[in-house]
Short mmCIF file of C-alpha atoms in Angstrom, two decimals:
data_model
loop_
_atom_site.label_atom_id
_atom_site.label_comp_id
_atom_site.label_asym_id
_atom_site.label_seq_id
_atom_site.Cartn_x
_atom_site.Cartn_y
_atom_site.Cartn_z
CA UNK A 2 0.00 0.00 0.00
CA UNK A 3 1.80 3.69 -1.09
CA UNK A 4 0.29 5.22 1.83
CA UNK A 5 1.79 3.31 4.55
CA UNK A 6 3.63 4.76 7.55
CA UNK A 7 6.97 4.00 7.22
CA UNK A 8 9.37 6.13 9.53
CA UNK A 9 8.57 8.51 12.10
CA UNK A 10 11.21 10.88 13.90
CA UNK A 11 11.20 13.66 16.18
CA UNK A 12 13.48 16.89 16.88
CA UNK A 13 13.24 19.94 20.18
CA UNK A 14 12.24 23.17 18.76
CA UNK A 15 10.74 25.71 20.75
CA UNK A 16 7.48 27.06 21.46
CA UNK A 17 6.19 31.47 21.23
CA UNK A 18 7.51 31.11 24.92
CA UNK A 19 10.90 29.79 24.43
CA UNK A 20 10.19 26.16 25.89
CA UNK A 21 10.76 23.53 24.21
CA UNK A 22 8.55 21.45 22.54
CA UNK A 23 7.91 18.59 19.68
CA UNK A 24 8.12 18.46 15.84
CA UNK A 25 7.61 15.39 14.10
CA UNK A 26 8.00 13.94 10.78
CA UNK A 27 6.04 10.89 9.44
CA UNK A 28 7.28 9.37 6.22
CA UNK A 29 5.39 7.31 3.90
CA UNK A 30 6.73 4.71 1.84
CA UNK A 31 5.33 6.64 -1.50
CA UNK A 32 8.42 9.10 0.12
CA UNK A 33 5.79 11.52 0.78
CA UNK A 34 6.23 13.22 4.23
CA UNK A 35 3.82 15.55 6.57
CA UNK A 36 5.10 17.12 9.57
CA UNK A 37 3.59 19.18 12.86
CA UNK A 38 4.47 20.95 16.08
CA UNK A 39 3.19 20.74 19.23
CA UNK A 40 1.59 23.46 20.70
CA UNK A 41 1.27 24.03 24.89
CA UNK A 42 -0.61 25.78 27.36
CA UNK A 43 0.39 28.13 30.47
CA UNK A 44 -3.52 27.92 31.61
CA UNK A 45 -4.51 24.76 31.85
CA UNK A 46 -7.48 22.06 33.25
CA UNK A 47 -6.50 19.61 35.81
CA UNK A 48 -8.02 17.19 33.42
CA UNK A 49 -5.96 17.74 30.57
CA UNK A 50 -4.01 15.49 28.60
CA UNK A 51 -0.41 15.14 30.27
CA UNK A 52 2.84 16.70 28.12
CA UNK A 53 5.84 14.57 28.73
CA UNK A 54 8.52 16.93 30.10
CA UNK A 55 12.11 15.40 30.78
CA UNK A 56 12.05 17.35 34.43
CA UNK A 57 15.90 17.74 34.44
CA UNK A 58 16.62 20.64 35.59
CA UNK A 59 20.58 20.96 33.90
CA UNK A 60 18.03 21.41 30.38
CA UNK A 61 15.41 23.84 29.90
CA UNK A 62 14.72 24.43 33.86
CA UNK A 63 13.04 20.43 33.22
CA UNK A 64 11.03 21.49 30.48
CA UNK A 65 12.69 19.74 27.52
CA UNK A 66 11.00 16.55 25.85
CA UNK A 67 13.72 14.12 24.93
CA UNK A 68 11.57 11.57 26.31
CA UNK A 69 8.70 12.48 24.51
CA UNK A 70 11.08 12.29 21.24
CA UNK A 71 12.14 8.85 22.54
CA UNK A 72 8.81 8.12 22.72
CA UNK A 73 7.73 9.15 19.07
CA UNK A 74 11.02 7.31 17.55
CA UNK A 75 10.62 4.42 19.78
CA UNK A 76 7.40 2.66 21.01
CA UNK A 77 5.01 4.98 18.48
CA UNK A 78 7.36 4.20 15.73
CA UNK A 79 7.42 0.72 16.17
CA UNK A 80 3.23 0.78 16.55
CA UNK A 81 1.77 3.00 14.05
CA UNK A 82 4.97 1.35 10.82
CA UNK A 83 2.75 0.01 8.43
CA UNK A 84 -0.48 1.53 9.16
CA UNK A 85 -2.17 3.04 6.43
CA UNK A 86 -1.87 6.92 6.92
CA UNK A 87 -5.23 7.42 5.36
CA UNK A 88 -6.66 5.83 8.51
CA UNK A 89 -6.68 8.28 10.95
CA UNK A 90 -8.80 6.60 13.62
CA UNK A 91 -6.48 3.41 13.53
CA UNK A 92 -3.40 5.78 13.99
CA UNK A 93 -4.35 7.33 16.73
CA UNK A 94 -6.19 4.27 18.04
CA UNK A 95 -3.38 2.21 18.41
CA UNK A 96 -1.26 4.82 20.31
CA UNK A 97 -4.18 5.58 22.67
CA UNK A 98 -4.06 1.52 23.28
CA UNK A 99 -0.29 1.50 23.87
CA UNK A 100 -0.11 4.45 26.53
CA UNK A 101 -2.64 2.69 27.99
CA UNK A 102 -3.49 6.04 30.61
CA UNK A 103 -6.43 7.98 30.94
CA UNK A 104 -4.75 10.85 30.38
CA UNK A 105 -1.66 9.99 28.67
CA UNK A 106 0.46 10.22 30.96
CA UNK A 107 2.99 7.52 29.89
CA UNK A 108 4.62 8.39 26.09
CA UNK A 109 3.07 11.82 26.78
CA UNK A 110 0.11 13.39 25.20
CA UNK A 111 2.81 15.77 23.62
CA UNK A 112 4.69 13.26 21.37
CA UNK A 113 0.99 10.78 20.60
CA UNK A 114 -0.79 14.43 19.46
CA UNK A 115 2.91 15.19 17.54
CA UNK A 116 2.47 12.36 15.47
CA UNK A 117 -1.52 12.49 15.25
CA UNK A 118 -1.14 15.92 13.64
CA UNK A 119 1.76 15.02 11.54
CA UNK A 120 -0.21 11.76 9.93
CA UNK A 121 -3.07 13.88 9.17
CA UNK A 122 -1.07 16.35 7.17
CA UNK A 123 1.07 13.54 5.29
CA UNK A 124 -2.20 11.39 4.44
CA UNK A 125 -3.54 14.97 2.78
CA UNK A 126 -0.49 15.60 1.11
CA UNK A 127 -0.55 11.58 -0.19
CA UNK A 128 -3.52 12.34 -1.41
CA UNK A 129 -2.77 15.93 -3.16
CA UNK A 130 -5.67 17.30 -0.77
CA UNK A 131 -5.21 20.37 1.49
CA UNK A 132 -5.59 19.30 5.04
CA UNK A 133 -8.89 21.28 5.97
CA UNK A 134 -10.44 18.94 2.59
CA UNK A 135 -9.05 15.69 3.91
CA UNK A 136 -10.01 15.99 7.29
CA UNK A 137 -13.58 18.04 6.73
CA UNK A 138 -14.68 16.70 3.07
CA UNK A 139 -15.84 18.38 0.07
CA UNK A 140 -18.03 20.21 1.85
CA UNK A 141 -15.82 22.31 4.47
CA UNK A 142 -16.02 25.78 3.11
CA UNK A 143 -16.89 27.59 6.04
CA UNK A 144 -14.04 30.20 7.43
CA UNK A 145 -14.43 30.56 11.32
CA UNK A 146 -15.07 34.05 12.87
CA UNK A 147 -12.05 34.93 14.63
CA UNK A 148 -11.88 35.54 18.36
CA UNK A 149 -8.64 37.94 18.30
CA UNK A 150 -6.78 38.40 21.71
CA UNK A 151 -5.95 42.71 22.03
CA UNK A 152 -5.95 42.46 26.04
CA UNK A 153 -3.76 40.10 28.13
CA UNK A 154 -4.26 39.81 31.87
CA UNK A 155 -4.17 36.83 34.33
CA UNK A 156 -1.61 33.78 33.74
CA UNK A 157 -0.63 35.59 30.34
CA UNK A 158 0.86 38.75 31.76
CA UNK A 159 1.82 40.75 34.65
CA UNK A 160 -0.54 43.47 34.80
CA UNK A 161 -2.53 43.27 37.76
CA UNK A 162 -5.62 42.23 35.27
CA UNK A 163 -7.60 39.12 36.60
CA UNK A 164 -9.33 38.60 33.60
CA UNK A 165 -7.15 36.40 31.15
CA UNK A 166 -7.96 37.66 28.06
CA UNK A 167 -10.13 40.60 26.36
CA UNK A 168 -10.79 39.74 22.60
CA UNK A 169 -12.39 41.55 19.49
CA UNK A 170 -14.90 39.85 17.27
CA UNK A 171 -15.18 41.09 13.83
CA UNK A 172 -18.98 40.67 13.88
CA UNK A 173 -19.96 42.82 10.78
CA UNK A 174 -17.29 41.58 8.43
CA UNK A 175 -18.32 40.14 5.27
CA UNK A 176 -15.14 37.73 4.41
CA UNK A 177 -12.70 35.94 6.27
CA UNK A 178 -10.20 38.49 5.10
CA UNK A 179 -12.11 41.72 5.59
CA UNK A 180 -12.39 40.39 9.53
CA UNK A 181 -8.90 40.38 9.54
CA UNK A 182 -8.75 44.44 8.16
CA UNK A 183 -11.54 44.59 11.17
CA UNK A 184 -9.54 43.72 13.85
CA UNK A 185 -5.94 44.63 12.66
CA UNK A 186 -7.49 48.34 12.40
CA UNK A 187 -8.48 48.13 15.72
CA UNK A 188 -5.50 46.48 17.48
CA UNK A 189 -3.47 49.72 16.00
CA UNK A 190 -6.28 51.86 16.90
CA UNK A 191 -5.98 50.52 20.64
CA UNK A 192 -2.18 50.71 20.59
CA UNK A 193 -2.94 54.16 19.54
CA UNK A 194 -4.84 54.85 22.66
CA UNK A 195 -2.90 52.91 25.48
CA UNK A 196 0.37 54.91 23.39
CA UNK A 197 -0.91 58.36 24.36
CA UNK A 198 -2.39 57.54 28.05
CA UNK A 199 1.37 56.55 28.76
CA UNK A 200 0.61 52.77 29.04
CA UNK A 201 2.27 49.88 28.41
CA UNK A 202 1.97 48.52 24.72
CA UNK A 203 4.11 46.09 25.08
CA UNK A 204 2.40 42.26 24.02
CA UNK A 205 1.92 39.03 26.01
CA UNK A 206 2.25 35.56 25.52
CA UNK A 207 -0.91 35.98 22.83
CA UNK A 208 0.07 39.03 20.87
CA UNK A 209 -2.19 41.27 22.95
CA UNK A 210 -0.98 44.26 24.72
CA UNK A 211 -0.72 43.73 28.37
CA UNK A 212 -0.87 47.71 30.06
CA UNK A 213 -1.69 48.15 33.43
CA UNK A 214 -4.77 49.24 34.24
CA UNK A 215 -7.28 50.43 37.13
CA UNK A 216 -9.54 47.28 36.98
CA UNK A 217 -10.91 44.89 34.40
CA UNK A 218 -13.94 47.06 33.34
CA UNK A 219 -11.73 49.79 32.27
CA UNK A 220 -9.77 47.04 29.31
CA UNK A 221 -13.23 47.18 27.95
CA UNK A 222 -13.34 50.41 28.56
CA UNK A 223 -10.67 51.43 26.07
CA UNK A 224 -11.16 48.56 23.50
CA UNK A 225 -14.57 50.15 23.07
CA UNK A 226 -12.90 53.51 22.30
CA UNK A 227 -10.50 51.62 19.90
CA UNK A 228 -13.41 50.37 18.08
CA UNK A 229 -14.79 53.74 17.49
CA UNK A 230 -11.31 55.39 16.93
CA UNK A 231 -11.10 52.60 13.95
CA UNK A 232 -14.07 53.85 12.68
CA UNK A 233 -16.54 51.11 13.49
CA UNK A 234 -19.48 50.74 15.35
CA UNK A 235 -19.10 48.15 18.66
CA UNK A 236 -21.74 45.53 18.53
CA UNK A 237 -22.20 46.30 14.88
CA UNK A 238 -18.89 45.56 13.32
CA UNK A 239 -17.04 44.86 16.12
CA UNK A 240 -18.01 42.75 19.54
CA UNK A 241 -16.40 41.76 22.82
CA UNK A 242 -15.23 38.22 23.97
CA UNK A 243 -13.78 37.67 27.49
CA UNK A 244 -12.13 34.65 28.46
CA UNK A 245 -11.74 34.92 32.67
CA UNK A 246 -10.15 31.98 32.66
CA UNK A 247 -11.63 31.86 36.54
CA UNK A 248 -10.23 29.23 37.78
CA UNK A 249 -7.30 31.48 38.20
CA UNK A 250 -9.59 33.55 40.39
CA UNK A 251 -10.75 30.30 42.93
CA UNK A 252 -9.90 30.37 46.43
CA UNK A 253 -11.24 28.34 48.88
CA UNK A 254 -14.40 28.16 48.03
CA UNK A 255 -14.87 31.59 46.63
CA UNK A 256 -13.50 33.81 44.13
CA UNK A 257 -11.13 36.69 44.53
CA UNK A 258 -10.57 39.36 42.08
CA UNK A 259 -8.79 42.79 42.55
CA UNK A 260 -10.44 44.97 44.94
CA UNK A 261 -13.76 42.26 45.33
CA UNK A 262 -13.06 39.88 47.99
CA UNK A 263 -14.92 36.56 48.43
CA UNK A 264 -17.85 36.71 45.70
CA UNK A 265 -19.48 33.67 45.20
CA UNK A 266 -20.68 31.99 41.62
CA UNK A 267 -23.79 34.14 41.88
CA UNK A 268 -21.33 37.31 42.31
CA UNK A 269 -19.34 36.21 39.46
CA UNK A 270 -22.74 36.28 37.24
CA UNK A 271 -24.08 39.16 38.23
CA UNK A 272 -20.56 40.70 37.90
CA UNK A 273 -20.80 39.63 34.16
CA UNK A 274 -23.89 40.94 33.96
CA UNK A 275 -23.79 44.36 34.82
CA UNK A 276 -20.87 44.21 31.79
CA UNK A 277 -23.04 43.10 29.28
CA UNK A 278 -25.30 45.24 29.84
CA UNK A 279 -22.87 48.11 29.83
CA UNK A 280 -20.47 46.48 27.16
CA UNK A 281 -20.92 44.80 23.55
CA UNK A 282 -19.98 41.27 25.10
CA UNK A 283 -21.55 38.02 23.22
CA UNK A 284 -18.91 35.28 24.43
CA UNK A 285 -17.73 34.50 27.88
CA UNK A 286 -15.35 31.39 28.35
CA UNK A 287 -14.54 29.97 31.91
CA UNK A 288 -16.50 32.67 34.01
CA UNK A 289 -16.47 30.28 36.57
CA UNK A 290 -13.94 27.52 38.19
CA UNK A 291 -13.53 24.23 36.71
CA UNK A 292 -15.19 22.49 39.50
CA UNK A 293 -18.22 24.59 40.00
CA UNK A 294 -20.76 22.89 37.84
CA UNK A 295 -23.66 24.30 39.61
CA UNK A 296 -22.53 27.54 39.25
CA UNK A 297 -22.00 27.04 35.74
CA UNK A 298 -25.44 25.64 35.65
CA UNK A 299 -26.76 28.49 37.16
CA UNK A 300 -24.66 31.06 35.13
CA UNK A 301 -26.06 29.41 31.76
CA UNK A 302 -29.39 29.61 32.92
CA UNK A 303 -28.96 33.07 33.41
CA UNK A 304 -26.69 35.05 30.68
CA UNK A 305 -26.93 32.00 28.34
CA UNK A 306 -29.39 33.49 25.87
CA UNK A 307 -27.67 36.92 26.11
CA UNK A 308 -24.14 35.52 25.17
CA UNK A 309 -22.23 32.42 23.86
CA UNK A 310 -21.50 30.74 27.14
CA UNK A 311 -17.60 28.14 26.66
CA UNK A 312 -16.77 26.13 28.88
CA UNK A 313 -12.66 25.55 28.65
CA UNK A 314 -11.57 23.95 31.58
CA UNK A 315 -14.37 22.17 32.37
CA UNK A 316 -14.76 19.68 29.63
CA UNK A 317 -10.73 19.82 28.20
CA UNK A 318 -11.94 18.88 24.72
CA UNK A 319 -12.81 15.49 26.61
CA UNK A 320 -16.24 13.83 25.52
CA UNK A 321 -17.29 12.38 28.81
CA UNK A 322 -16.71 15.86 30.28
CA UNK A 323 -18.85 17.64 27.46
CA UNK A 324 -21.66 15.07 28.25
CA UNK A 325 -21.92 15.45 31.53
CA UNK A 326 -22.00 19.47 30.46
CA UNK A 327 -25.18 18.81 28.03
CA UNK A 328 -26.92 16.67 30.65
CA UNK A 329 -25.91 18.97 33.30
CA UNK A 330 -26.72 22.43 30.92
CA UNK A 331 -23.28 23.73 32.11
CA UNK A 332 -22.94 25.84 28.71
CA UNK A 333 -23.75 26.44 25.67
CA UNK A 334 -20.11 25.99 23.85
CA UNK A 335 -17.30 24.45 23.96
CA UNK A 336 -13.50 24.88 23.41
CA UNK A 337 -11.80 22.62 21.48
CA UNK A 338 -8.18 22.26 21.83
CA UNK A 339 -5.74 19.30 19.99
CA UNK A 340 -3.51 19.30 22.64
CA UNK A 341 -6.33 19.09 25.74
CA UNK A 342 -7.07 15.58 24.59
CA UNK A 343 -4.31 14.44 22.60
CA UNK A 344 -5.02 12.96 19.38
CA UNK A 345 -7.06 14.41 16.30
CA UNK A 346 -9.85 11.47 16.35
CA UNK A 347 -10.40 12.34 20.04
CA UNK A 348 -10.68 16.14 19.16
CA UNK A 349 -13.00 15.29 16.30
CA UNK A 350 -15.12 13.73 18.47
CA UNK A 351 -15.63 16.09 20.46
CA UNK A 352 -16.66 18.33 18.03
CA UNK A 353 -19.24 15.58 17.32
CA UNK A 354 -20.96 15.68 20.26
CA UNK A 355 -21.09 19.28 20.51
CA UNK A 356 -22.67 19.28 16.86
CA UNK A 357 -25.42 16.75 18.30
CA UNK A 358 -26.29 19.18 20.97
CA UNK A 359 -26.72 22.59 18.92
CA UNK A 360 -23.47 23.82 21.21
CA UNK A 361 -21.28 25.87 19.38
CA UNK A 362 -17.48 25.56 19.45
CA UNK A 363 -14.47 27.25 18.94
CA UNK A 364 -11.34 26.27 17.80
CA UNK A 365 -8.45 27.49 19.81
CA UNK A 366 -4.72 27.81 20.01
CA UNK A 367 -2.41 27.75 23.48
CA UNK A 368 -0.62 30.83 24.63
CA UNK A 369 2.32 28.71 23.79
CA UNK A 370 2.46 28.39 19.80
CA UNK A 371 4.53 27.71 17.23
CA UNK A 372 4.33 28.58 13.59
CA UNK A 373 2.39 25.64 12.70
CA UNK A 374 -1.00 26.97 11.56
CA UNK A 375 -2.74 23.36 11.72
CA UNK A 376 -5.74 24.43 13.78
CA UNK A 377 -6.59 27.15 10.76
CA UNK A 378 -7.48 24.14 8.36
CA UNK A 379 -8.65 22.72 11.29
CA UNK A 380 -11.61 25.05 12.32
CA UNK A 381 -12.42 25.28 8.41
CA UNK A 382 -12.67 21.49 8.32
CA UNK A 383 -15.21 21.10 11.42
CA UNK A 384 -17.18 23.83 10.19
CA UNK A 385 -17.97 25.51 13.40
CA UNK A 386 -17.69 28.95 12.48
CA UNK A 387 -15.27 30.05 15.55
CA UNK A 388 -11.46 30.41 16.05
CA UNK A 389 -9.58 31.81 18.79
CA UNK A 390 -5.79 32.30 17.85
CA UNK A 391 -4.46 35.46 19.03
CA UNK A 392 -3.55 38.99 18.78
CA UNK A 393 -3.02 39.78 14.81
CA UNK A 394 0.27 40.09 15.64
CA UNK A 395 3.30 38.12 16.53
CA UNK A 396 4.41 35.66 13.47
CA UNK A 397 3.22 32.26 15.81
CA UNK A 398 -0.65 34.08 15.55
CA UNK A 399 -0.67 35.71 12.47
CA UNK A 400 0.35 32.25 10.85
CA UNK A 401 -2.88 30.65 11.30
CA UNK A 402 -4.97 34.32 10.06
CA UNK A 403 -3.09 34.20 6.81
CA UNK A 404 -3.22 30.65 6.50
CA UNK A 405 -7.15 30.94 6.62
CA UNK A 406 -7.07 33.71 4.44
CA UNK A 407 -5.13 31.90 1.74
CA UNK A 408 -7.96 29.29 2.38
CA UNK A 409 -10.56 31.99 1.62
CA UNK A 410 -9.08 32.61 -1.66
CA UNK A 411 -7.95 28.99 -2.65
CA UNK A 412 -12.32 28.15 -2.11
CA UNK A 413 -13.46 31.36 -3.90
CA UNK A 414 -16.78 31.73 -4.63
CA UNK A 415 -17.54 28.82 -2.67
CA UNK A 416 -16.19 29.83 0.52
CA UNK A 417 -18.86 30.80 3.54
CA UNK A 418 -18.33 33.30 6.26
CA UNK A 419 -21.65 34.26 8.89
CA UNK A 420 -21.42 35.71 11.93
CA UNK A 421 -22.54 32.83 14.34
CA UNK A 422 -23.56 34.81 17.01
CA UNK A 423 -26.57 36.73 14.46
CA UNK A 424 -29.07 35.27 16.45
CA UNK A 425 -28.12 36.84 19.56
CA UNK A 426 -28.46 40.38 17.96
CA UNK A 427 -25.12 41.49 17.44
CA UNK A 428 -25.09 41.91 13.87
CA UNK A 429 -26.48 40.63 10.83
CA UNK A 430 -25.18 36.96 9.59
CA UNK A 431 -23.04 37.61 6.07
CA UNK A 432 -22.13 35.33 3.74
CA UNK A 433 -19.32 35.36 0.82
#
């Protein structure tokens, strides 16, 4: 068979954070080859997928992944030679079987996701299909909204912000490409502004700027200003996503943020919804801790038809988790992230369960990237309609928006873009 796995090797590279982490090659014995990087998080789920790390501390502080290479050109190797790369479920099947952990904790969910990605790309390239056609069909032509990243706070920078991350959401856009024009205008617009107030615009691990500033309301504050000194209208053209990331926030029973001691989950609501009210918000993502499912429950119930609520933590792109989430109403949407879960089938189904609920879901990068742009053909494969991937700026970011944006041209006329959050009246749905 011409598409069967025949090598597979590994090399150290680093991440947008200067860590280390894994590239691997999978050759075919047609001599075709397909390659990836692993991407990793700074804020992550308990529940996640594990990444190998070496933990000696004369390399890297411990962070390097030797044995996560050994891993790849050793025991995976030796599984997945002679598997047909075209089947992607029996690839990632039989290194799932020979970890043999829930969570991967053994050959490391960074080198099995490493080679997952890399088979994926080399079975498309076998086949003389772009990924985002071999892994979505004939009939992924959808390009996903982008959730762009223009405020840092929380585990991504040291600012004094609680909130993780403030994002722009090109709402009234017509293309793919246009969204980009959207946002870019507004992330100079916002440097701009933070510029002449004598603030930091210096960037943080996700391209946005990270100044420091009186409290979390006032980020929104300024990004509305930066919409209007753009020359759009917020809500309109462009909308608000926050990502909390509250687990971050979680003490003891209660949350903490700066200058509001011990607020419970119904605090944390009510908090968010004084800001919608005040502020074009439509997506919130981790508003509340991992483990407080009724207060998610309860949070849904309440803002749930106002905005897109994700849950990111709690369900770590991990079917049994999103279940219990769609039994439990927990949220509306869900993140999806490779590297949560570990292999591509896993992350695809995933997406399949949130599809059989009516939940959206978003694609999303890590706040440590490479240049890999994998998850761009990725959201345009599972058709969801949402990708989080940065700032538009910083090269490991801006990779995936000009990656979809070559996708954008490469489908033409064919090529979809709505706004998915229409229905909750913050713009008009396009098309193009």
């Amino acid at each position: 068979m011409k598409h069967q796995i025949e090598t597979v090797s590994a090399q150290e590279i680093l991440d947008s954070r200067g860590n280390p982490t894994i590239h691997v090659t999978v050759s075919l014995t047609n001599g075709v080859i397909g390659q990836a990087a692993v991407p990793s998080g700074a804020s992550t789920g308990e529940n996640e997928a594990v990444e190998l790390r070496d933990g000696d501390k004369n390399r890297f502080g411990g962070k390097g992944v030797l044995k996560a290479i050994a891993a790849v050109e050793g025991e995976i190797a030796s599984a997945v030679a002679g598997l047909s790369a075209l089947d992607q479920a029996a690839i990632d099947g039989a290194m799932i079987a020979l970890d043999g952990t829930p969570n991967k904790t053994r050959l490391g969910a960074n080198a099995i996701l490493g080679v997952s990605m890399a088979a994926a790309r080399v079975a498309a390239s076998s086949l003389g299909l772009p990924l985002w056609s071999w892994l979505g069909g004939c009939g992924a032509r959808r390009l996903p909204m982008p959730m762009m990243n223009v405020i840092n706070g929380g585990a991504h920078a040291d600012n004094g912000l609680d909130m993780q991350e403030f994002m722009i959401v090109p709402v009234g856009a017509s293309s793919f490409a246009e969204a980009v024009r959207f946002a870019s205008e507004t992330f100079h617009a916002l440097k701009a502004l933070l510029h002449e107030r004598g603030l930091s615009v210096s960037v943080g691990d996700e391209g946005g700027f990270a100044p420091r500033l009186s409290g979390n309301d006032q980020a929104c504050e300024v990004i509305v200003e930066a919409i209007e000194k753009a020359g759009y209208e917020p809500g309109k053209d462009i909308a608000i996503a926050l990502d909390p990331a509250a687990n971050s926030m979680w003490r003891d029973g209660h949350y903490e943020l700066r200058g509001a001691k011990m607020l419970t989950s119904n605090d944390m609501t009510a908090l968010y919804g004084r800001w919608i009210d005040r502020f074009p918000i439509i997506s919130i993502e981790d508003g509340l801790a991992e483990h407080d499912w009724e207060g998610f429950a309860a949070h849904t119930a309440a803002l749930g038809d106002r905005v897109q609520v994700v849950g990111d933590d709690l369900y770590v792109t991990n079917v049994q988790y999103i279940e219990t989430g769609i039994r439990r109403k927990a949220t509306n949407a869900v993140l999806i992230k490779l590297n949560q879960i570990g292999t591509v089938t896993e992350t695809i189904a995933a997406v399949d369960v949130c599809r059989s609920a009516g939940w959206g879901y978003v694609i999303s990068h890590r706040s440590g990237e490479t240049e890999d742009a994998f998850i761009a053909d990725f959201a345009v494969a599972m058709g969801g309609g949402q990708i989080k991937a940065g700032a538009p700026s910083r090269g490991e970011r801006t990779a995936k928006y000009n990656r979809l944006m070559a996708i954008e041209r490469a489908l033409g006329d064919s090529a979809l873009f709505a706004n998915p959050f229409a229905s909750r009246g913050s713009g008009e749905a396009n098309s193009g």
